[in-house]
Coordinates of C-alpha atoms in Angstrom, one line a residue:
D190 CA -28.6 -13.0 -3.7
P191 CA -31.1 -11.3 -6.0
L192 CA -28.6 -10.9 -8.8
I193 CA -27.9 -14.6 -9.2
N194 CA -29.4 -15.8 -12.5
S195 CA -30.4 -12.2 -13.4
D196 CA -29.6 -10.8 -16.8
L197 CA -27.7 -7.5 -17.1
G198 CA -28.2 -6.7 -20.8
G199 CA -26.9 -10.0 -22.3
I200 CA -24.8 -10.8 -19.3
R201 CA -26.2 -13.6 -17.0
I202 CA -25.0 -13.7 -13.5
I203 CA -23.9 -17.2 -12.4
R204 CA -22.5 -17.0 -8.9
L205 CA -20.8 -14.8 -6.3
L206 CA -17.0 -14.9 -6.4
G207 CA -16.2 -12.5 -3.6
E208 CA -16.8 -9.1 -2.1
G209 CA -14.9 -6.2 -0.6
G210 CA -15.6 -2.9 1.1
M211 CA -17.0 -1.3 -2.1
G212 CA -18.4 -4.0 -4.3
R213 CA -19.2 -7.6 -5.1
V214 CA -17.7 -9.7 -7.9
Y215 CA -19.7 -12.3 -9.8
E216 CA -18.9 -14.9 -12.3
A217 CA -21.2 -14.4 -15.4
R218 CA -21.7 -15.5 -18.9
Q219 CA -21.7 -12.9 -21.7
E220 CA -23.8 -13.7 -24.8
S221 CA -21.9 -11.7 -27.4
P222 CA -19.1 -12.4 -27.7
S223 CA -19.7 -15.7 -25.9
R224 CA -17.3 -15.9 -22.9
T225 CA -17.1 -16.2 -19.2
V226 CA -16.6 -12.9 -17.5
A227 CA -16.3 -11.3 -14.1
V228 CA -18.9 -8.6 -13.1
K229 CA -18.2 -6.1 -10.4
V230 CA -21.2 -4.4 -8.9
I231 CA -21.5 -1.6 -6.2
R232 CA -22.4 -3.0 -2.8
Q233 CA -26.0 -2.4 -2.0
G234 CA -26.7 0.4 0.5
I235 CA -23.6 2.5 -0.2
A236 CA -24.4 3.6 -3.7
S237 CA -24.0 7.3 -2.9
E238 CA -23.3 9.8 -5.7
K239 CA -19.7 10.0 -4.5
T240 CA -19.3 6.2 -4.3
M241 CA -20.8 5.8 -7.8
R242 CA -18.4 8.4 -9.2
R243 CA -15.5 6.5 -7.6
F244 CA -16.8 3.2 -9.0
E245 CA -17.1 4.6 -12.5
R246 CA -13.6 6.1 -12.2
E247 CA -12.3 2.6 -11.5
A248 CA -13.7 1.4 -14.8
E249 CA -12.1 4.4 -16.5
F250 CA -8.8 3.7 -14.9
L251 CA -8.9 0.1 -16.0
G252 CA -9.8 1.2 -19.5
R253 CA -6.5 3.1 -19.7
L254 CA -4.4 0.1 -18.7
Q255 CA -3.4 -2.5 -21.3
H256 CA -1.0 -5.0 -19.8
P257 CA -0.9 -8.8 -19.8
C258 CA -0.7 -8.8 -16.0
I259 CA -3.6 -6.5 -15.4
A260 CA -7.2 -7.7 -15.6
Q261 CA -8.9 -6.2 -18.7
I262 CA -12.2 -4.3 -18.7
F263 CA -14.8 -5.1 -21.4
V264 CA -18.1 -3.3 -20.6
V265 CA -19.4 -0.6 -18.3
G266 CA -23.1 -0.3 -17.5
S267 CA -25.7 0.1 -14.8
Y268 CA -29.0 -1.6 -13.8
S269 CA -32.1 -0.4 -12.0
S270 CA -32.8 -1.3 -8.4
D271 CA -35.0 0.0 -5.6
E272 CA -32.1 2.3 -4.7
G273 CA -31.8 3.7 -8.2
D274 CA -29.3 3.0 -10.9
V275 CA -26.4 0.8 -9.8
P276 CA -23.2 0.8 -11.9
F277 CA -21.3 -2.3 -12.8
F278 CA -18.5 -3.3 -15.2
V279 CA -17.6 -6.5 -16.9
M280 CA -14.0 -7.6 -16.9
E281 CA -11.7 -10.5 -17.7
F282 CA -12.5 -13.7 -15.8
I283 CA -9.4 -15.3 -14.3
A284 CA -10.0 -19.0 -14.3
N285 CA -8.8 -21.1 -11.3
A286 CA -7.3 -18.0 -9.8
K287 CA -5.4 -18.1 -6.6
P288 CA -3.8 -15.2 -4.6
I289 CA -0.1 -15.1 -5.2
N290 CA 0.9 -16.3 -1.7
H291 CA -1.5 -19.3 -1.9
F292 CA -0.3 -20.2 -5.4
A293 CA 3.3 -20.1 -4.2
A294 CA 2.6 -22.2 -1.1
D295 CA 0.4 -24.7 -2.8
G296 CA 2.9 -25.2 -5.6
K297 CA 5.9 -25.2 -3.2
L298 CA 7.6 -22.7 -5.5
S299 CA 11.3 -22.1 -5.1
L300 CA 12.5 -18.7 -4.1
D301 CA 13.5 -17.8 -7.6
D302 CA 10.1 -18.8 -9.0
R303 CA 8.4 -16.6 -6.4
L304 CA 10.6 -13.7 -7.4
R305 CA 9.8 -14.3 -11.1
L306 CA 6.1 -14.0 -10.3
F307 CA 6.8 -10.9 -8.2
V308 CA 8.8 -9.1 -10.8
S309 CA 5.9 -9.5 -13.3
V310 CA 3.6 -7.9 -10.8
C311 CA 6.1 -5.0 -10.4
D312 CA 6.0 -4.6 -14.2
A313 CA 2.2 -4.4 -14.1
V314 CA 2.2 -1.8 -11.3
A315 CA 4.9 0.2 -13.1
H316 CA 2.6 0.2 -16.2
G317 CA -0.1 1.9 -14.1
H318 CA 2.4 4.4 -12.6
D319 CA 3.5 5.3 -16.1
R320 CA -0.1 6.3 -16.8
G321 CA -0.5 8.3 -13.6
I322 CA -2.4 5.6 -11.6
V323 CA -1.5 4.5 -8.1
H324 CA -3.2 1.3 -7.1
R325 CA -3.2 2.0 -3.3
D326 CA -4.5 -1.5 -2.3
L327 CA -1.9 -4.0 -3.4
K328 CA -2.2 -7.2 -1.4
P329 CA -2.2 -11.0 -2.3
G330 CA -6.0 -10.9 -2.7
N331 CA -5.6 -8.4 -5.5
I332 CA -2.7 -10.2 -7.1
L333 CA -4.1 -13.4 -8.6
I334 CA -2.3 -16.1 -10.5
D335 CA -4.3 -17.7 -13.4
A336 CA -4.4 -21.3 -14.6
D337 CA -1.3 -20.7 -16.8
G338 CA 0.7 -19.2 -13.9
L339 CA 0.4 -15.6 -15.1
P340 CA -0.1 -12.9 -12.5
K341 CA -3.1 -10.6 -12.8
V342 CA -3.4 -7.4 -10.8
I343 CA -7.0 -6.7 -10.1
D344 CA -9.2 -4.2 -8.3
F345 CA -8.2 -0.6 -9.0
G346 CA -11.2 0.5 -7.0
V347 CA -9.3 2.6 -4.6
A348 CA -6.8 3.8 -7.1
R349 CA -6.0 7.5 -7.2
S350 CA -4.8 8.9 -10.5
T351 CA -1.9 11.3 -10.2
D352 CA -3.1 13.1 -13.3
S353 CA -4.6 16.6 -12.5
D354 CA -7.8 15.6 -14.3
F355 CA -8.3 12.5 -12.3
S356 CA -8.4 13.2 -8.5
L357 CA -11.9 12.3 -7.4
T358 CA -11.0 9.6 -5.0
S359 CA -10.2 10.4 -1.4
M360 CA -8.2 8.8 1.4
K361 CA -11.2 8.2 3.6
T362 CA -14.9 7.4 3.1
D363 CA -17.6 9.7 4.4
T364 CA -17.7 7.6 7.6
G365 CA -14.0 8.2 8.1
Q366 CA -13.0 4.6 7.2
L367 CA -9.5 4.3 5.8
V368 CA -9.2 3.2 2.2
G369 CA -6.9 0.2 1.7
T370 CA -6.0 -2.9 3.6
V371 CA -4.2 -2.0 6.8
Q372 CA -1.6 -4.7 6.9
Y373 CA -0.3 -3.7 3.4
M374 CA -0.7 0.1 3.7
S375 CA 2.3 2.5 3.6
P376 CA 2.8 4.8 6.5
E377 CA 1.9 7.9 4.5
Q378 CA -1.5 6.3 3.7
F379 CA -2.5 6.9 7.3
G380 CA -2.1 10.6 6.8
D381 CA -5.0 13.0 6.5
S382 CA -4.6 14.0 2.9
P383 CA -4.1 11.8 -0.2
E384 CA -2.7 14.6 -2.3
G385 CA 0.9 13.6 -1.5
L386 CA 0.5 9.9 -2.3
D387 CA 2.5 8.6 -5.2
G388 CA 3.9 5.4 -6.6
R389 CA 6.2 4.9 -3.6
A390 CA 3.1 4.0 -1.6
D391 CA 2.6 1.0 -3.9
V392 CA 6.4 0.2 -3.6
Y393 CA 5.9 -0.1 0.2
S394 CA 2.9 -2.4 -0.3
L395 CA 4.8 -4.5 -2.8
G396 CA 7.5 -4.8 -0.1
V397 CA 5.0 -6.2 2.3
V398 CA 3.7 -8.7 -0.3
L399 CA 7.3 -9.8 -1.0
Y400 CA 8.1 -10.1 2.7
E401 CA 5.1 -12.5 3.1
L402 CA 5.9 -14.3 -0.2
V403 CA 9.4 -15.1 1.0
G404 CA 9.1 -15.3 4.7
G405 CA 5.6 -16.7 5.0
V406 CA 4.5 -14.1 7.6
L407 CA 3.6 -10.4 7.6
P408 CA 6.1 -7.9 8.9
Y409 CA 3.5 -6.8 11.5
D410 CA 0.3 -8.4 12.6
V411 CA -2.4 -5.7 13.1
R412 CA -5.5 -7.8 12.3
K413 CA -6.9 -7.5 15.8
K414 CA -5.7 -4.0 16.6
K415 CA -7.8 -0.8 16.7
M416 CA -7.1 1.6 13.8
H417 CA -5.1 4.1 15.8
E418 CA -2.9 1.3 17.2
A419 CA -2.5 -0.3 13.8
A420 CA -1.5 3.0 12.4
R421 CA 1.1 3.5 15.2
I422 CA 2.6 0.1 14.5
V423 CA 2.9 0.6 10.8
C424 CA 4.3 4.1 11.1
E425 CA 6.7 3.4 14.0
H426 CA 7.4 -0.3 14.4
V427 CA 10.6 -1.7 12.7
P428 CA 9.9 -5.2 11.5
N429 CA 12.4 -8.1 11.8
T430 CA 14.5 -8.5 8.7
L431 CA 13.9 -11.6 6.6
R432 CA 17.4 -12.8 7.3
S433 CA 16.7 -12.5 11.1
L434 CA 13.7 -14.8 10.6
D435 CA 15.5 -17.3 8.3
R436 CA 19.3 -17.2 7.7
S437 CA 18.8 -19.1 4.4
V438 CA 17.2 -16.0 2.8
P439 CA 19.9 -14.4 0.6
R440 CA 21.2 -11.1 1.9
D441 CA 20.3 -9.3 -1.4
V442 CA 16.7 -10.4 -1.2
S443 CA 16.4 -9.3 2.5
L444 CA 17.9 -5.9 1.5
I445 CA 15.5 -5.4 -1.4
V446 CA 12.6 -5.9 1.0
E447 CA 14.1 -3.6 3.7
R448 CA 14.5 -0.9 1.1
C449 CA 10.8 -1.3 0.1
L450 CA 9.7 -1.0 3.7
E451 CA 11.5 2.2 4.6
K452 CA 9.2 4.5 6.7
N453 CA 10.7 7.5 4.9
R454 CA 9.6 7.1 1.2
R455 CA 12.6 9.1 0.0
L456 CA 14.7 6.1 1.1
R457 CA 12.6 3.5 -0.7
Y458 CA 12.8 2.5 -4.3
Q459 CA 11.5 5.5 -6.1
S460 CA 9.5 3.4 -8.5
A461 CA 8.1 -0.1 -9.1
A462 CA 10.4 -0.2 -12.2
A463 CA 13.5 0.4 -10.0
L464 CA 12.3 -2.4 -7.7
A465 CA 11.8 -4.8 -10.6
A466 CA 15.3 -3.9 -11.9
D467 CA 17.0 -5.0 -8.7
V468 CA 15.0 -8.2 -8.5
R469 CA 16.0 -9.0 -12.1
Q470 CA 19.6 -8.3 -11.2
Y471 CA 19.4 -10.8 -8.4
L472 CA 17.8 -13.4 -10.6
A473 CA 20.6 -12.9 -13.1
G474 CA 23.1 -13.8 -10.5
E475 CA 24.5 -10.3 -10.2
T476 CA 25.3 -8.6 -6.9
I477 CA 23.1 -5.7 -6.0
P478 CA 25.0 -2.6 -5.2
V479 CA 24.8 -2.0 -1.4
S480 CA 25.5 1.4 0.2
W481 CA 27.0 1.8 3.7
R482 CA 23.5 3.0 4.7
D483 CA 21.9 -0.3 3.5
R484 CA 24.5 -2.3 5.4
L485 CA 24.0 -0.4 8.6
R486 CA 20.2 -0.2 8.3
P487 CA 19.3 -3.7 9.8
W488 CA 21.6 -3.1 12.8
V489 CA 20.3 0.4 13.4
N490 CA 16.7 -0.7 13.0
L491 CA 17.3 -3.6 15.4
W492 CA 18.9 -1.4 18.0
I493 CA 16.0 1.2 17.7
G494 CA 13.4 -1.6 18.0
R495 CA 15.0 -3.0 21.1
N496 CA 15.7 0.4 22.7
R497 CA 12.7 2.5 21.7
A498 CA 11.6 3.2 25.2
R499 CA 15.1 4.2 26.3
L500 CA 15.6 6.3 23.2
L501 CA 12.3 8.2 23.8
A502 CA 13.3 8.7 27.5
V503 CA 16.7 10.1 26.5
V504 CA 15.1 12.4 23.9
G505 CA 12.6 13.6 26.5
L506 CA 15.3 14.2 29.1
T507 CA 17.5 16.1 26.6
A508 CA 14.6 18.3 25.7
L509 CA 13.8 19.0 29.3
V510 CA 17.5 19.9 30.1
A511 CA 17.6 22.1 27.0
A512 CA 14.4 23.9 28.1
L513 CA 15.8 24.4 31.7
G514 CA 19.0 25.7 30.2
L515 CA 17.2 28.3 28.1
V516 CA 15.3 29.5 31.1
S517 CA 18.4 29.9 33.2
W518 CA 20.2 31.6 30.3
G519 CA 17.4 34.1 30.0
R520 CA 17.5 34.9 33.7
L521 CA 21.2 35.4 33.6
Q522 CA 20.9 37.7 30.6
G523 CA 18.2 39.7 32.5
S524 CA 20.5 40.1 35.6
A525 CA 23.5 41.1 33.5
S526 CA 21.6 43.9 31.9
K527 CA 21.1 45.7 35.2
V528 CA 23.8 48.2 36.4
P529 CA 24.8 47.5 40.0
G530 CA 23.7 50.3 42.4
E531 CA 21.7 52.2 39.8
T532 CA 18.1 53.0 40.6
P533 CA 15.7 52.3 37.8
T534 CA 14.4 55.5 36.2
V535 CA 10.6 56.0 36.5
P536 CA 9.2 58.0 33.7
L537 CA 7.2 61.1 34.8
I538 CA 3.6 61.4 33.8
S539 CA 2.3 64.9 33.2
P540 CA -0.7 65.9 35.1

């Protein structure tokens, strides 16, 4: 890696920490002030003008967020390469960081301890929503736990601001690649336009994270699926409830996750703050209010999941019968309009 041991204006690159679809993250040492930092750099070969604007916007987004559970940004800059100026930004280094699911598994955390970590993540996401920023790529790899056990939400690189002045990012790249991580994306993120996306997309992703954090598995496995098949599964498949996987999972926790994973976003928690409130209520030993719809949802979803083919067949047959009925009704109406024994009048045409 040509950047290793290079100097970016008083910031010496030490080693590569990881990479994603858009950039690479390095551990580095900043001279003034003297501290270890993380440096995120555009991936070589994709530094188009549009991508550079998006990268710079990530830095701007992070600069607007000040929360103990969000990685802080320190410096924004660029360096010269054979491909031109490449932007980078310097942010808080999270020592001994682990993704939230690995941290919980390695530490054998209790359910309540997992929920306490999760509610802090919800608070951080709500902070972004309050400032008009939707993360759009929430997943364990972007929710790190530091050496002190404090969650840190990172990588707002695919965030889309809901402010009118901040709408440069798009749902897809120029090559048509979906932005986000498929297993954690909400159904609406598979749509053609990002304009309607709001914080409820992040609520869905948080639900997937919580499902995995509590149940140890994902609600659906789409890792080896083609994009169109993965989209169909996320948009149509009804996952098993946590209680159906493990009867020891408290009913309220299972219901919280189910409400997050509603396909119809109007039926989800309407904000990360509302989600956090219910988790806190559970942790305080209080019963979460459950509507009749919430009680019926697991059974209805289970029935639909088991009878999807039959249901589609019934819907198709009903539509066919209705269409045939309309045709027959039209013919009867046409016959009834004719007077028996009357010869139709043919209009005369003047020569």
